[in-house]
PDB file of C-alpha atoms in Angstrom:
ATOM      1  CA  MET A   2     207.264-107.867 -59.246  1.00  0.00           C
ATOM      2  CA  ARG A   3     209.636-109.736 -61.374  1.00  0.00           C
ATOM      3  CA  PRO A   4     208.689-113.212 -61.361  1.00  0.00           C
ATOM      4  CA  PHE A   5     210.653-116.132 -60.765  1.00  0.00           C
ATOM      5  CA  GLU A   6     212.985-117.888 -62.728  1.00  0.00           C
ATOM      6  CA  GLU A   7     214.001-121.470 -62.608  1.00  0.00           C
ATOM      7  CA  GLY A   8     217.265-121.612 -60.951  1.00  0.00           C
ATOM      8  CA  GLU A   9     217.115-118.375 -59.139  1.00  0.00           C
ATOM      9  CA  TRP A  10     217.572-118.965 -55.173  1.00  0.00           C
ATOM     10  CA  VAL A  11     214.390-118.078 -53.023  1.00  0.00           C
ATOM     11  CA  LEU A  12     213.407-117.541 -49.183  1.00  0.00           C
ATOM     12  CA  LEU A  13     210.792-119.657 -48.128  1.00  0.00           C
ATOM     13  CA  VAL A  14     208.482-118.668 -44.982  1.00  0.00           C
ATOM     14  CA  SER A  15     206.103-120.257 -43.380  1.00  0.00           C
ATOM     15  CA  PRO A  16     202.614-118.788 -42.685  1.00  0.00           C
ATOM     16  CA  GLU A  17     203.275-117.937 -39.005  1.00  0.00           C
ATOM     17  CA  GLY A  18     206.406-116.395 -40.512  1.00  0.00           C
ATOM     18  CA  GLU A  19     208.555-118.506 -37.711  1.00  0.00           C
ATOM     19  CA  LYS A  20     210.853-120.540 -40.086  1.00  0.00           C
ATOM     20  CA  GLU A  21     212.503-119.849 -43.375  1.00  0.00           C
ATOM     21  CA  TRP A  22     214.415-121.605 -45.665  1.00  0.00           C
ATOM     22  CA  ILE A  23     216.440-120.777 -48.577  1.00  0.00           C
ATOM     23  CA  SER A  24     216.130-122.923 -51.457  1.00  0.00           C
ATOM     24  CA  GLN A  25     216.451-122.705 -55.582  1.00  0.00           C
ATOM     25  CA  VAL A  26     213.361-122.513 -58.056  1.00  0.00           C
ATOM     26  CA  GLY A  27     212.828-125.429 -59.686  1.00  0.00           C
ATOM     27  CA  ARG A  28     214.148-128.060 -57.109  1.00  0.00           C
ATOM     28  CA  SER A  29     212.057-130.023 -54.765  1.00  0.00           C
ATOM     29  CA  PHE A  30     212.200-129.260 -51.077  1.00  0.00           C
ATOM     30  CA  SER A  31     211.138-131.139 -47.911  1.00  0.00           C
ATOM     31  CA  THR A  32     210.031-130.319 -44.304  1.00  0.00           C
ATOM     32  CA  ALA A  33     207.884-131.952 -42.031  1.00  0.00           C
ATOM     33  CA  GLU A  34     204.977-130.659 -43.756  1.00  0.00           C
ATOM     34  CA  GLY A  35     205.865-132.900 -47.270  1.00  0.00           C
ATOM     35  CA  THR A  36     207.678-131.992 -50.008  1.00  0.00           C
ATOM     36  CA  PHE A  37     207.420-128.481 -52.179  1.00  0.00           C
ATOM     37  CA  ASP A  38     207.543-128.537 -55.670  1.00  0.00           C
ATOM     38  CA  LEU A  39     209.264-125.325 -56.707  1.00  0.00           C
ATOM     39  CA  LYS A  40     208.599-125.348 -60.168  1.00  0.00           C
ATOM     40  CA  GLN A  41     205.419-124.032 -59.208  1.00  0.00           C
ATOM     41  CA  LEU A  42     207.266-120.773 -58.639  1.00  0.00           C
ATOM     42  CA  ILE A  43     208.413-120.781 -62.562  1.00  0.00           C
ATOM     43  CA  GLY A  44     206.354-117.164 -63.388  1.00  0.00           C
ATOM     44  CA  LYS A  45     205.017-116.150 -60.243  1.00  0.00           C
ATOM     45  CA  VAL A  46     205.830-112.602 -58.321  1.00  0.00           C
ATOM     46  CA  PRO A  47     207.401-112.131 -54.709  1.00  0.00           C
ATOM     47  CA  GLY A  48     204.675-113.142 -52.344  1.00  0.00           C
ATOM     48  CA  SER A  49     203.337-116.308 -54.200  1.00  0.00           C
ATOM     49  CA  PRO A  50     202.273-119.372 -52.174  1.00  0.00           C
ATOM     50  CA  VAL A  51     203.519-123.040 -53.103  1.00  0.00           C
ATOM     51  CA  GLN A  52     201.813-126.064 -51.529  1.00  0.00           C
ATOM     52  CA  SER A  53     203.102-129.423 -50.622  1.00  0.00           C
ATOM     53  CA  HIS A  54     201.798-132.803 -51.626  1.00  0.00           C
ATOM     54  CA  ARG A  55     200.242-132.220 -48.405  1.00  0.00           C
ATOM     55  CA  GLY A  56     198.376-129.614 -48.678  1.00  0.00           C
ATOM     56  CA  SER A  57     200.612-127.372 -46.622  1.00  0.00           C
ATOM     57  CA  ARG A  58     201.989-123.660 -47.738  1.00  0.00           C
ATOM     58  CA  LEU A  59     204.891-121.752 -47.675  1.00  0.00           C
ATOM     59  CA  TYR A  60     205.522-118.276 -48.917  1.00  0.00           C
ATOM     60  CA  ALA A  61     208.105-117.487 -51.499  1.00  0.00           C
ATOM     61  CA  PHE A  62     210.266-113.979 -51.543  1.00  0.00           C
ATOM     62  CA  ARG A  63     213.656-112.985 -52.983  1.00  0.00           C
ATOM     63  CA  PRO A  64     216.221-113.391 -50.132  1.00  0.00           C
ATOM     64  CA  THR A  65     217.799-110.040 -49.018  1.00  0.00           C
ATOM     65  CA  PRO A  66     221.028-109.806 -47.564  1.00  0.00           C
ATOM     66  CA  ALA A  67     220.499-110.435 -43.888  1.00  0.00           C
ATOM     67  CA  ASP A  68     218.751-113.481 -45.555  1.00  0.00           C
ATOM     68  CA  TRP A  69     221.316-114.570 -47.462  1.00  0.00           C
ATOM     69  CA  ILE A  70     224.030-114.064 -44.774  1.00  0.00           C
ATOM     70  CA  LEU A  71     221.979-115.990 -41.895  1.00  0.00           C
ATOM     71  CA  ARG A  72     220.383-118.554 -43.739  1.00  0.00           C
ATOM     72  CA  GLY A  73     222.047-119.245 -47.595  1.00  0.00           C
ATOM     73  CA  VAL A  74     225.825-118.848 -46.674  1.00  0.00           C
ATOM     74  CA  LYS A  75     228.095-121.754 -46.126  1.00  0.00           C
ATOM     75  CA  ARG A  76     230.362-120.820 -43.407  1.00  0.00           C
ATOM     76  CA  GLN A  77     233.637-122.371 -42.013  1.00  0.00           C
ATOM     77  CA  THR A  78     234.315-119.016 -39.884  1.00  0.00           C
ATOM     78  CA  GLN A  79     231.538-117.086 -37.442  1.00  0.00           C
ATOM     79  CA  VAL A  80     230.254-114.623 -39.680  1.00  0.00           C
ATOM     80  CA  ALA A  81     229.583-110.965 -39.227  1.00  0.00           C
ATOM     81  CA  TYR A  82     225.992-110.219 -38.514  1.00  0.00           C
ATOM     82  CA  PRO A  83     223.182-107.959 -40.096  1.00  0.00           C
ATOM     83  CA  LYS A  84     223.165-105.918 -37.349  1.00  0.00           C
ATOM     84  CA  GLU A  85     226.507-104.872 -37.236  1.00  0.00           C
ATOM     85  CA  LEU A  86     226.870-104.740 -40.931  1.00  0.00           C
ATOM     86  CA  ALA A  87     223.896-102.317 -41.774  1.00  0.00           C
ATOM     87  CA  TYR A  88     225.317-100.120 -39.039  1.00  0.00           C
ATOM     88  CA  LEU A  89     228.750-100.192 -40.627  1.00  0.00           C
ATOM     89  CA  ILE A  90     227.079 -99.090 -43.970  1.00  0.00           C
ATOM     90  CA  HIS A  91     225.010 -96.173 -42.559  1.00  0.00           C
ATOM     91  CA  ARG A  92     227.762 -94.690 -40.272  1.00  0.00           C
ATOM     92  CA  CYS A  93     230.673 -95.045 -43.249  1.00  0.00           C
ATOM     93  CA  GLY A  94     227.918 -93.679 -45.716  1.00  0.00           C
ATOM     94  CA  ILE A  95     228.582 -96.482 -47.923  1.00  0.00           C
ATOM     95  CA  GLY A  96     226.267 -96.243 -50.964  1.00  0.00           C
ATOM     96  CA  PRO A  97     226.112 -96.899 -54.690  1.00  0.00           C
ATOM     97  CA  GLY A  98     230.021 -96.095 -56.006  1.00  0.00           C
ATOM     98  CA  SER A  99     231.968 -96.642 -52.423  1.00  0.00           C
ATOM     99  CA  LYS A 100     235.110 -98.031 -52.850  1.00  0.00           C
ATOM    100  CA  ILE A 101     235.795-101.249 -50.178  1.00  0.00           C
ATOM    101  CA  VAL A 102     238.325-102.735 -48.622  1.00  0.00           C
ATOM    102  CA  GLU A 103     237.991-105.708 -46.439  1.00  0.00           C
ATOM    103  CA  ALA A 104     240.012-108.262 -45.039  1.00  0.00           C
ATOM    104  CA  GLY A 105     239.843-111.324 -44.210  1.00  0.00           C
ATOM    105  CA  SER A 106     236.794-113.164 -46.648  1.00  0.00           C
ATOM    106  CA  GLY A 107     235.877-115.063 -44.303  1.00  0.00           C
ATOM    107  CA  SER A 108     232.617-116.753 -45.666  1.00  0.00           C
ATOM    108  CA  GLY A 109     231.850-114.220 -47.506  1.00  0.00           C
ATOM    109  CA  ALA A 110     228.843-112.280 -45.007  1.00  0.00           C
ATOM    110  CA  SER A 111     230.560-108.736 -45.152  1.00  0.00           C
ATOM    111  CA  THR A 112     231.337-108.664 -48.816  1.00  0.00           C
ATOM    112  CA  ILE A 113     227.852-109.824 -49.774  1.00  0.00           C
ATOM    113  CA  ALA A 114     226.696-106.594 -47.710  1.00  0.00           C
ATOM    114  CA  PHE A 115     228.929-104.391 -48.914  1.00  0.00           C
ATOM    115  CA  ALA A 116     228.333-105.464 -52.562  1.00  0.00           C
ATOM    116  CA  PHE A 117     224.733-104.729 -52.084  1.00  0.00           C
ATOM    117  CA  ALA A 118     225.163-101.628 -50.977  1.00  0.00           C
ATOM    118  CA  VAL A 119     227.887-100.275 -53.222  1.00  0.00           C
ATOM    119  CA  GLY A 120     225.576-100.793 -56.561  1.00  0.00           C
ATOM    120  CA  SER A 121     227.117-101.527 -59.893  1.00  0.00           C
ATOM    121  CA  GLU A 122     229.342 -98.415 -60.095  1.00  0.00           C
ATOM    122  CA  GLY A 123     231.110 -99.485 -56.918  1.00  0.00           C
ATOM    123  CA  HIS A 124     233.596-102.244 -55.859  1.00  0.00           C
ATOM    124  CA  ILE A 125     234.718-104.501 -53.169  1.00  0.00           C
ATOM    125  CA  TYR A 126     238.117-105.482 -52.760  1.00  0.00           C
ATOM    126  CA  SER A 127     238.250-108.557 -50.167  1.00  0.00           C
ATOM    127  CA  TYR A 128     241.930-110.018 -48.722  1.00  0.00           C
ATOM    128  CA  GLU A 129     242.093-113.357 -47.616  1.00  0.00           C
ATOM    129  CA  LYS A 130     245.422-115.158 -47.058  1.00  0.00           C
ATOM    130  CA  ARG A 131     243.783-118.249 -46.988  1.00  0.00           C
ATOM    131  CA  PRO A 132     243.100-119.887 -50.274  1.00  0.00           C
ATOM    132  CA  GLU A 133     240.297-122.200 -49.195  1.00  0.00           C
ATOM    133  CA  PHE A 134     238.127-119.427 -47.580  1.00  0.00           C
ATOM    134  CA  SER A 135     238.485-116.969 -50.285  1.00  0.00           C
ATOM    135  CA  GLU A 136     237.506-119.897 -52.449  1.00  0.00           C
ATOM    136  CA  LEU A 137     234.421-120.334 -50.124  1.00  0.00           C
ATOM    137  CA  ALA A 138     233.697-116.703 -49.698  1.00  0.00           C
ATOM    138  CA  LYS A 139     233.785-116.314 -53.797  1.00  0.00           C
ATOM    139  CA  LYS A 140     231.248-119.367 -54.126  1.00  0.00           C
ATOM    140  CA  ASN A 141     228.777-117.555 -51.592  1.00  0.00           C
ATOM    141  CA  VAL A 142     229.037-114.189 -53.187  1.00  0.00           C
ATOM    142  CA  GLN A 143     228.548-115.863 -56.933  1.00  0.00           C
ATOM    143  CA  GLY A 144     225.277-117.522 -55.043  1.00  0.00           C
ATOM    144  CA  PHE A 145     224.060-113.964 -54.243  1.00  0.00           C
ATOM    145  CA  GLY A 146     224.499-113.110 -58.064  1.00  0.00           C
ATOM    146  CA  LEU A 147     227.624-110.395 -57.133  1.00  0.00           C
ATOM    147  CA  ALA A 148     230.646-111.636 -57.981  1.00  0.00           C
ATOM    148  CA  ASP A 149     231.190-108.498 -60.691  1.00  0.00           C
ATOM    149  CA  ARG A 150     231.541-106.264 -58.007  1.00  0.00           C
ATOM    150  CA  VAL A 151     233.834-108.187 -56.009  1.00  0.00           C
ATOM    151  CA  THR A 152     237.721-108.826 -56.523  1.00  0.00           C
ATOM    152  CA  PHE A 153     238.820-111.609 -54.317  1.00  0.00           C
ATOM    153  CA  ARG A 154     242.791-111.291 -53.676  1.00  0.00           C
ATOM    154  CA  VAL A 155     244.765-114.244 -51.515  1.00  0.00           C
ATOM    155  CA  LYS A 156     247.386-112.314 -49.733  1.00  0.00           C
ATOM    156  CA  ASP A 157     249.011-111.706 -46.630  1.00  0.00           C
ATOM    157  CA  ILE A 158     247.993-107.741 -45.750  1.00  0.00           C
ATOM    158  CA  SER A 159     251.067-107.590 -43.531  1.00  0.00           C
ATOM    159  CA  GLU A 160     252.066-106.550 -47.153  1.00  0.00           C
ATOM    160  CA  GLY A 161     249.818-103.892 -47.032  1.00  0.00           C
ATOM    161  CA  PHE A 162     246.817-103.833 -49.796  1.00  0.00           C
ATOM    162  CA  ASP A 163     246.888-102.729 -53.574  1.00  0.00           C
ATOM    163  CA  GLU A 164     244.409-100.047 -53.409  1.00  0.00           C
ATOM    164  CA  GLU A 165     244.312 -96.746 -52.488  1.00  0.00           C
ATOM    165  CA  ASP A 166     241.469 -94.060 -51.906  1.00  0.00           C
ATOM    166  CA  ALA A 167     239.258 -96.349 -50.365  1.00  0.00           C
ATOM    167  CA  ASP A 168     236.334 -95.011 -48.576  1.00  0.00           C
ATOM    168  CA  LEU A 169     236.341 -97.698 -46.295  1.00  0.00           C
ATOM    169  CA  VAL A 170     238.915-100.460 -45.011  1.00  0.00           C
ATOM    170  CA  PHE A 171     237.201-103.231 -43.062  1.00  0.00           C
ATOM    171  CA  LEU A 172     239.288-105.554 -40.634  1.00  0.00           C
ATOM    172  CA  ASP A 173     237.524-108.879 -39.556  1.00  0.00           C
ATOM    173  CA  VAL A 174     240.752-110.705 -38.465  1.00  0.00           C
ATOM    174  CA  ARG A 175     242.272-111.708 -35.230  1.00  0.00           C
ATOM    175  CA  GLU A 176     244.771-109.147 -34.672  1.00  0.00           C
ATOM    176  CA  PRO A 177     243.692-106.381 -36.462  1.00  0.00           C
ATOM    177  CA  TRP A 178     246.071-104.033 -34.355  1.00  0.00           C
ATOM    178  CA  LEU A 179     248.730-105.396 -36.495  1.00  0.00           C
ATOM    179  CA  TYR A 180     247.447-103.979 -39.485  1.00  0.00           C
ATOM    180  CA  LEU A 181     246.112-100.407 -38.857  1.00  0.00           C
ATOM    181  CA  GLN A 182     249.131 -98.951 -40.837  1.00  0.00           C
ATOM    182  CA  GLN A 183     248.480-100.802 -43.843  1.00  0.00           C
ATOM    183  CA  ALA A 184     244.786 -99.884 -43.494  1.00  0.00           C
ATOM    184  CA  ILE A 185     244.728 -96.239 -43.296  1.00  0.00           C
ATOM    185  CA  ARG A 186     247.463 -95.841 -46.023  1.00  0.00           C
ATOM    186  CA  ALA A 187     244.901 -97.361 -48.231  1.00  0.00           C
ATOM    187  CA  LEU A 188     242.244 -95.492 -47.203  1.00  0.00           C
ATOM    188  CA  ALA A 189     241.289 -91.754 -48.520  1.00  0.00           C
ATOM    189  CA  PRO A 190     241.588 -88.594 -46.535  1.00  0.00           C
ATOM    190  CA  GLY A 191     238.344 -88.750 -44.694  1.00  0.00           C
ATOM    191  CA  GLY A 192     237.780 -92.300 -45.205  1.00  0.00           C
ATOM    192  CA  PHE A 193     236.639 -94.732 -42.469  1.00  0.00           C
ATOM    193  CA  VAL A 194     238.569 -97.694 -40.788  1.00  0.00           C
ATOM    194  CA  ALA A 195     236.378-100.392 -39.136  1.00  0.00           C
ATOM    195  CA  VAL A 196     237.480-102.812 -36.987  1.00  0.00           C
ATOM    196  CA  LEU A 197     234.972-105.835 -36.080  1.00  0.00           C
ATOM    197  CA  VAL A 198     236.118-108.275 -32.826  1.00  0.00           C
ATOM    198  CA  PRO A 199     234.572-110.145 -30.288  1.00  0.00           C
ATOM    199  CA  THR A 200     236.641-109.396 -27.028  1.00  0.00           C
ATOM    200  CA  THR A 201     237.436-106.942 -24.972  1.00  0.00           C
ATOM    201  CA  ASN A 202     241.439-106.954 -24.815  1.00  0.00           C
ATOM    202  CA  GLN A 203     241.476-107.117 -28.379  1.00  0.00           C
ATOM    203  CA  VAL A 204     239.475-103.524 -28.546  1.00  0.00           C
ATOM    204  CA  CYS A 205     241.876-102.321 -26.409  1.00  0.00           C
ATOM    205  CA  GLU A 206     245.089-103.446 -28.156  1.00  0.00           C
ATOM    206  CA  THR A 207     243.658-101.612 -31.182  1.00  0.00           C
ATOM    207  CA  LEU A 208     242.843 -98.479 -29.435  1.00  0.00           C
ATOM    208  CA  ARG A 209     246.379 -98.228 -28.460  1.00  0.00           C
ATOM    209  CA  ALA A 210     247.688 -99.241 -32.109  1.00  0.00           C
ATOM    210  CA  LEU A 211     244.920 -96.623 -32.962  1.00  0.00           C
ATOM    211  CA  SER A 212     246.240 -93.788 -30.613  1.00  0.00           C
ATOM    212  CA  PRO A 213     249.704 -92.399 -32.650  1.00  0.00           C
ATOM    213  CA  LEU A 214     247.940 -92.554 -36.119  1.00  0.00           C
ATOM    214  CA  PRO A 215     246.051 -89.672 -37.977  1.00  0.00           C
ATOM    215  CA  VAL A 216     242.432 -90.849 -37.102  1.00  0.00           C
ATOM    216  CA  VAL A 217     239.944 -88.923 -35.197  1.00  0.00           C
ATOM    217  CA  GLY A 218     236.344 -89.557 -34.193  1.00  0.00           C
ATOM    218  CA  THR A 219     237.374 -92.974 -32.722  1.00  0.00           C
ATOM    219  CA  GLU A 220     233.867 -94.757 -31.306  1.00  0.00           C
ATOM    220  CA  VAL A 221     233.849 -98.398 -29.595  1.00  0.00           C
ATOM    221  CA  LEU A 222     230.172 -99.757 -29.787  1.00  0.00           C
ATOM    222  CA  GLU A 223     228.414-103.038 -29.654  1.00  0.00           C
ATOM    223  CA  ILE A 224     224.829-103.720 -30.964  1.00  0.00           C
ATOM    224  CA  PHE A 225     222.512-105.704 -29.523  1.00  0.00           C
ATOM    225  CA  HIS A 226     219.090-106.960 -31.366  1.00  0.00           C
ATOM    226  CA  ARG A 227     215.864-107.902 -29.131  1.00  0.00           C
ATOM    227  CA  PRO A 228     213.235-109.756 -31.136  1.00  0.00           C
ATOM    228  CA  TYR A 229     209.596-109.637 -29.426  1.00  0.00           C
ATOM    229  CA  LYS A 230     207.037-112.415 -30.073  1.00  0.00           C
ATOM    230  CA  PRO A 231     204.100-110.430 -32.652  1.00  0.00           C
ATOM    231  CA  VAL A 232     201.340-111.298 -30.844  1.00  0.00           C
ATOM    232  CA  ALA A 233     198.776-108.470 -29.675  1.00  0.00           C
ATOM    233  CA  ASP A 234     197.482-110.067 -26.595  1.00  0.00           C
ATOM    234  CA  ARG A 235     200.774-111.198 -25.225  1.00  0.00           C
ATOM    235  CA  LEU A 236     203.594-108.931 -26.248  1.00  0.00           C
ATOM    236  CA  ARG A 237     206.596-109.829 -24.912  1.00  0.00           C
ATOM    237  CA  PRO A 238     210.631-110.429 -25.873  1.00  0.00           C
ATOM    238  CA  GLU A 239     211.300-113.843 -27.489  1.00  0.00           C
ATOM    239  CA  ASP A 240     212.714-116.483 -25.127  1.00  0.00           C
ATOM    240  CA  ARG A 241     216.045-116.242 -27.071  1.00  0.00           C
ATOM    241  CA  MET A 242     217.936-113.478 -28.793  1.00  0.00           C
ATOM    242  CA  VAL A 243     221.486-113.254 -30.564  1.00  0.00           C
ATOM    243  CA  ALA A 244     223.347-110.939 -27.253  1.00  0.00           C
ATOM    244  CA  HIS A 245     226.615-110.355 -27.856  1.00  0.00           C
ATOM    245  CA  THR A 246     228.311-110.832 -31.119  1.00  0.00           C
ATOM    246  CA  ALA A 247     231.353-108.661 -31.518  1.00  0.00           C
ATOM    247  CA  TYR A 248     232.731-104.838 -30.929  1.00  0.00           C
ATOM    248  CA  ILE A 249     233.184-102.583 -33.163  1.00  0.00           C
ATOM    249  CA  ILE A 250     235.471 -99.626 -33.482  1.00  0.00           C
ATOM    250  CA  VAL A 251     235.204 -96.733 -36.398  1.00  0.00           C
ATOM    251  CA  ALA A 252     237.812 -94.257 -36.806  1.00  0.00           C
ATOM    252  CA  ARG A 253     238.123 -91.602 -39.775  1.00  0.00           C
ATOM    253  CA  ARG A 254     241.310 -91.142 -41.265  1.00  0.00           C
ATOM    254  CA  VAL A 255     242.862 -87.032 -41.729  1.00  0.00           C
ATOM    255  CA  LEU A 256     244.982 -85.535 -43.343  1.00  0.00           C
ATOM    256  CA  PRO A 257     248.224 -85.225 -40.914  1.00  0.00           C
ATOM    257  CA  ASP A 258     250.257 -82.070 -39.918  1.00  0.00           C
ATOM    258  CA  GLU A 259     253.168 -81.838 -42.238  1.00  0.00           C
ATOM    259  CA  ASP A 260     255.780 -83.140 -39.787  1.00  0.00           C
ATOM    260  CA  TYR A 261     253.953 -86.134 -38.797  1.00  0.00           C
ATOM    261  CA  LEU A 262     256.269 -89.422 -39.460  1.00  0.00           C
ATOM    262  CA  TRP A 263     254.834 -92.592 -39.829  1.00  0.00           C
ATOM    263  CA  PRO A 264     255.659 -95.094 -37.235  1.00  0.00           C
ATOM    264  CA  PRO A 265     259.031 -96.809 -38.025  1.00  0.00           C
ATOM    265  CA  ASP A 266     257.479 -99.789 -38.305  1.00  0.00           C
ATOM    266  CA  SER A 267     255.106 -98.681 -41.100  1.00  0.00           C
ATOM    267  CA  CYS A 268     254.298-100.627 -44.382  1.00  0.00           C
TER     268      CYS A 268
END
């Protein structure tokens, strides 16, 4: 119930709930329904209405990570969707105090979701070899107010990760199979490696590369999110949906047998 302050980000929702925007408290915001002076929100609590000069109404809330990922981040790459990120957070046991290594930073969507989940006690190490993408991700994370939970590194991950004993290593890169050995080395025993790829041939390459490594419980899945029209008298699916976005591959690191030898080309 903390009141809104000038300059903080705000989610604006139409009375029907069909349209949503993100803006900042204190700014002017315009739609086809008129101009909204968001200074009206200073000192008010989430859920409060704000009126345009034409008398139209929007409702104001603090954006969640999902709101920010889908509507707030500036992007130069395809972002990971909340439906995949939420699954990974729960599947991999991510919570306050968790340590996560991710590559690449992209637009910062996964970084925001993970940083929100790990709390002030945890930390994210986000790798990106392209400086412009790393800078964009950093700005998006700063916008959501989680910059103190993330360290950004501009580095080619073929050289390996600087961290060890991570709870999760998340690879959202074009050829993740090239970096699985580096990922496993950065994991704590019992930690998870997770891969996000859009095509089946990428899944197959990743599975082949995982097979000789000290991991168990490998799973491959995709997640569909099918919304329905919230009208009691004519309940039915929405006409459009976000269908396939990516495949998820998850495996868990084990302690290898004493005679286990890492592949000769390992980092």
